[in-house]
Each structure stands twice: as C-alpha cells, then as structure tokens.
JSON list of C-alpha atoms in Angstrom, two decimals:
[
{"chain": "C", "resi": 1, "resn": "MET", "atom": "CA", "xyz": [-147.98, 18.74, -72.79]},
{"chain": "C", "resi": 2, "resn": "TRP", "atom": "CA", "xyz": [-148.18, 15.31, -73.43]},
{"chain": "C", "resi": 3, "resn": "SER", "atom": "CA", "xyz": [-150.89, 12.94, -72.00]},
{"chain": "C", "resi": 4, "resn": "ASN", "atom": "CA", "xyz": [-147.86, 10.49, -70.91]},
{"chain": "C", "resi": 5, "resn": "TYR", "atom": "CA", "xyz": [-144.46, 10.08, -72.13]},
{"chain": "C", "resi": 6, "resn": "THR", "atom": "CA", "xyz": [-144.28, 6.51, -71.67]},
{"chain": "C", "resi": 7, "resn": "HIS", "atom": "CA", "xyz": [-146.01, 3.60, -72.43]},
{"chain": "C", "resi": 8, "resn": "ASP", "atom": "CA", "xyz": [-146.44, -0.40, -71.39]},
{"chain": "C", "resi": 9, "resn": "PHE", "atom": "CA", "xyz": [-146.27, -2.96, -73.78]},
{"chain": "C", "resi": 10, "resn": "GLY", "atom": "CA", "xyz": [-146.77, -5.53, -70.86]},
{"chain": "C", "resi": 11, "resn": "ASN", "atom": "CA", "xyz": [-146.14, -9.03, -72.17]},
{"chain": "C", "resi": 12, "resn": "VAL", "atom": "CA", "xyz": [-145.13, -9.93, -76.31]},
{"chain": "C", "resi": 13, "resn": "GLN", "atom": "CA", "xyz": [-145.02, -13.00, -78.14]},
{"chain": "C", "resi": 14, "resn": "GLU", "atom": "CA", "xyz": [-141.71, -11.97, -79.81]},
{"chain": "C", "resi": 15, "resn": "PRO", "atom": "CA", "xyz": [-140.35, -9.40, -81.46]},
{"chain": "C", "resi": 16, "resn": "ASN", "atom": "CA", "xyz": [-142.40, -6.97, -83.91]},
{"chain": "C", "resi": 17, "resn": "ASN", "atom": "CA", "xyz": [-143.50, -3.65, -84.43]},
{"chain": "C", "resi": 18, "resn": "LEU", "atom": "CA", "xyz": [-145.53, -2.13, -81.56]},
{"chain": "C", "resi": 19, "resn": "VAL", "atom": "CA", "xyz": [-147.76, 1.06, -81.70]},
{"chain": "C", "resi": 20, "resn": "THR", "atom": "CA", "xyz": [-149.04, 3.29, -79.32]},
{"chain": "C", "resi": 21, "resn": "HIS", "atom": "CA", "xyz": [-150.66, 6.67, -79.05]},
{"chain": "C", "resi": 22, "resn": "PHE", "atom": "CA", "xyz": [-149.40, 9.96, -76.64]},
{"chain": "C", "resi": 23, "resn": "GLU", "atom": "CA", "xyz": [-152.16, 13.00, -76.81]},
{"chain": "C", "resi": 24, "resn": "TYR", "atom": "CA", "xyz": [-150.52, 16.52, -77.25]},
{"chain": "C", "resi": 25, "resn": "LEU", "atom": "CA", "xyz": [-152.52, 18.55, -74.41]},
{"chain": "C", "resi": 26, "resn": "GLY", "atom": "CA", "xyz": [-150.71, 21.59, -75.24]},
{"chain": "C", "resi": 27, "resn": "ASP", "atom": "CA", "xyz": [-152.46, 25.43, -76.31]},
{"chain": "C", "resi": 28, "resn": "LYS", "atom": "CA", "xyz": [-149.18, 25.80, -79.32]},
{"chain": "C", "resi": 29, "resn": "SER", "atom": "CA", "xyz": [-149.27, 25.07, -82.74]},
{"chain": "C", "resi": 30, "resn": "ILE", "atom": "CA", "xyz": [-147.39, 22.12, -83.62]},
{"chain": "C", "resi": 31, "resn": "TYR", "atom": "CA", "xyz": [-145.49, 23.41, -86.64]},
{"chain": "C", "resi": 32, "resn": "GLU", "atom": "CA", "xyz": [-143.26, 19.67, -87.66]},
{"chain": "C", "resi": 33, "resn": "ILE", "atom": "CA", "xyz": [-141.67, 16.98, -85.91]},
{"chain": "C", "resi": 34, "resn": "THR", "atom": "CA", "xyz": [-138.91, 15.03, -86.67]},
{"chain": "C", "resi": 35, "resn": "SER", "atom": "CA", "xyz": [-136.84, 12.17, -85.57]},
{"chain": "C", "resi": 36, "resn": "SER", "atom": "CA", "xyz": [-133.10, 11.38, -85.28]},
{"chain": "C", "resi": 37, "resn": "CYS", "atom": "CA", "xyz": [-133.90, 7.41, -85.18]},
{"chain": "C", "resi": 38, "resn": "THR", "atom": "CA", "xyz": [-135.32, 5.21, -88.35]},
{"chain": "C", "resi": 39, "resn": "CYS", "atom": "CA", "xyz": [-136.05, 2.77, -86.24]},
{"chain": "C", "resi": 40, "resn": "THR", "atom": "CA", "xyz": [-139.08, 5.24, -84.85]},
{"chain": "C", "resi": 41, "resn": "LYS", "atom": "CA", "xyz": [-142.03, 5.63, -87.09]},
{"chain": "C", "resi": 42, "resn": "PHE", "atom": "CA", "xyz": [-144.77, 8.27, -85.99]},
{"chain": "C", "resi": 43, "resn": "LYS", "atom": "CA", "xyz": [-147.70, 10.20, -87.67]},
{"chain": "C", "resi": 44, "resn": "PHE", "atom": "CA", "xyz": [-149.40, 13.25, -85.75]},
{"chain": "C", "resi": 45, "resn": "THR", "atom": "CA", "xyz": [-152.95, 13.73, -86.79]},
{"chain": "C", "resi": 46, "resn": "ASN", "atom": "CA", "xyz": [-155.96, 15.89, -84.59]},
{"chain": "C", "resi": 47, "resn": "ASN", "atom": "CA", "xyz": [-153.36, 15.98, -81.40]},
{"chain": "C", "resi": 48, "resn": "LEU", "atom": "CA", "xyz": [-152.75, 12.45, -81.48]},
{"chain": "C", "resi": 49, "resn": "LEU", "atom": "CA", "xyz": [-148.76, 11.57, -82.19]},
{"chain": "C", "resi": 50, "resn": "THR", "atom": "CA", "xyz": [-148.64, 7.65, -83.01]},
{"chain": "C", "resi": 51, "resn": "VAL", "atom": "CA", "xyz": [-145.81, 5.80, -82.61]},
{"chain": "C", "resi": 52, "resn": "GLU", "atom": "CA", "xyz": [-144.70, 2.66, -84.24]},
{"chain": "C", "resi": 53, "resn": "TRP", "atom": "CA", "xyz": [-141.43, 1.15, -82.55]},
{"chain": "C", "resi": 54, "resn": "LYS", "atom": "CA", "xyz": [-139.54, -1.61, -85.00]},
{"chain": "C", "resi": 55, "resn": "ILE", "atom": "CA", "xyz": [-137.87, -3.98, -82.08]},
{"chain": "C", "resi": 56, "resn": "ASN", "atom": "CA", "xyz": [-136.11, -6.56, -83.82]},
{"chain": "C", "resi": 57, "resn": "GLN", "atom": "CA", "xyz": [-134.22, -8.26, -80.99]},
{"chain": "C", "resi": 58, "resn": "LYS", "atom": "CA", "xyz": [-135.83, -10.37, -77.82]},
{"chain": "C", "resi": 59, "resn": "ARG", "atom": "CA", "xyz": [-134.52, -9.99, -74.53]},
{"chain": "C", "resi": 60, "resn": "SER", "atom": "CA", "xyz": [-136.53, -10.81, -71.56]},
{"chain": "C", "resi": 61, "resn": "ASN", "atom": "CA", "xyz": [-137.35, -7.16, -71.16]},
{"chain": "C", "resi": 62, "resn": "ARG", "atom": "CA", "xyz": [-136.54, -4.10, -73.01]},
{"chain": "C", "resi": 63, "resn": "LYS", "atom": "CA", "xyz": [-136.91, -0.14, -72.53]},
{"chain": "C", "resi": 64, "resn": "VAL", "atom": "CA", "xyz": [-136.92, 1.46, -76.35]},
{"chain": "C", "resi": 65, "resn": "THR", "atom": "CA", "xyz": [-137.04, 5.01, -76.08]},
{"chain": "C", "resi": 66, "resn": "THR", "atom": "CA", "xyz": [-137.36, 7.33, -79.06]},
{"chain": "C", "resi": 67, "resn": "TYR", "atom": "CA", "xyz": [-135.98, 11.28, -79.53]},
{"chain": "C", "resi": 68, "resn": "LEU", "atom": "CA", "xyz": [-138.08, 13.56, -81.06]},
{"chain": "C", "resi": 69, "resn": "ALA", "atom": "CA", "xyz": [-137.91, 17.56, -82.04]},
{"chain": "C", "resi": 70, "resn": "ILE", "atom": "CA", "xyz": [-141.39, 19.53, -81.95]},
{"chain": "C", "resi": 71, "resn": "GLU", "atom": "CA", "xyz": [-141.02, 22.49, -83.49]},
{"chain": "C", "resi": 72, "resn": "TYR", "atom": "CA", "xyz": [-144.40, 24.78, -82.91]},
{"chain": "C", "resi": 73, "resn": "GLN", "atom": "CA", "xyz": [-145.28, 27.67, -85.34]},
{"chain": "C", "resi": 74, "resn": "ASP", "atom": "CA", "xyz": [-144.10, 30.53, -83.23]},
{"chain": "C", "resi": 75, "resn": "GLY", "atom": "CA", "xyz": [-140.33, 28.88, -83.78]},
{"chain": "C", "resi": 76, "resn": "THR", "atom": "CA", "xyz": [-139.95, 27.82, -80.41]},
{"chain": "C", "resi": 77, "resn": "VAL", "atom": "CA", "xyz": [-138.36, 24.26, -80.33]},
{"chain": "C", "resi": 78, "resn": "GLU", "atom": "CA", "xyz": [-138.85, 21.38, -77.93]},
{"chain": "C", "resi": 79, "resn": "ASP", "atom": "CA", "xyz": [-137.01, 18.08, -77.14]},
{"chain": "C", "resi": 80, "resn": "LEU", "atom": "CA", "xyz": [-139.38, 14.81, -76.50]},
{"chain": "C", "resi": 81, "resn": "THR", "atom": "CA", "xyz": [-138.16, 11.81, -75.11]},
{"chain": "C", "resi": 82, "resn": "LEU", "atom": "CA", "xyz": [-140.68, 8.81, -75.39]},
{"chain": "C", "resi": 83, "resn": "GLU", "atom": "CA", "xyz": [-140.51, 5.40, -73.57]},
{"chain": "C", "resi": 84, "resn": "ALA", "atom": "CA", "xyz": [-141.91, 1.99, -73.75]},
{"chain": "C", "resi": 85, "resn": "ASN", "atom": "CA", "xyz": [-141.55, -0.91, -71.38]},
{"chain": "C", "resi": 86, "resn": "VAL", "atom": "CA", "xyz": [-141.60, -4.57, -73.71]},
{"chain": "C", "resi": 87, "resn": "TYR", "atom": "CA", "xyz": [-141.63, -7.91, -71.96]},
{"chain": "C", "resi": 88, "resn": "TYR", "atom": "CA", "xyz": [-141.06, -10.85, -73.68]},
{"chain": "C", "resi": 89, "resn": "THR", "atom": "CA", "xyz": [-142.51, -14.17, -73.09]},
{"chain": "C", "resi": 90, "resn": "GLU", "atom": "CA", "xyz": [-141.33, -17.72, -74.42]}
]
C-alpha cells in the first residue's frame, strides 16, 4: 500500500533532523494520520507522506522507527511502521 517502509539515509555527519518521503499507493481515501511519538513530524499531501525524524544522539549507526495510525474514510484503521537507517561518520 506504500511505496516502501524503510529509508536508508546513508552516512550523516552529525545528529540532526532527517527528512524522507513515502508514497501512498492504496486506493482507500485517508481521513487522518496520527503518531504516538513527538520525535517524528509528518505531513501527508497528494499521496505523499513526508516524515522528519529528530535525531539527537550520535551513534556509530542507528535504526529509527516511527509508528503511525492511518484512519481511512471508511472507518478502518491500519498501523503503519516506518524505519530509517542512519550511519554517522566523524
């Protein structure tokens, strides 16, 4: 239903906010998207979900995850898990 569920940011110099996009390929109309984490910002426009992860701690490598609830116009709800890989360089 989504173009992908993971994103690899590759090498990043230092902790910062990282942004990526996930395209919605489903045929149901989305009514609302909510997140349980304040460390993730998102925006859904024209079937494109823009996700911004706020990464504060520098580590040698890291996997970040966000959990979203997708509510459709027909009243059904789907849990969506998105992940990103980050590799820090000196």
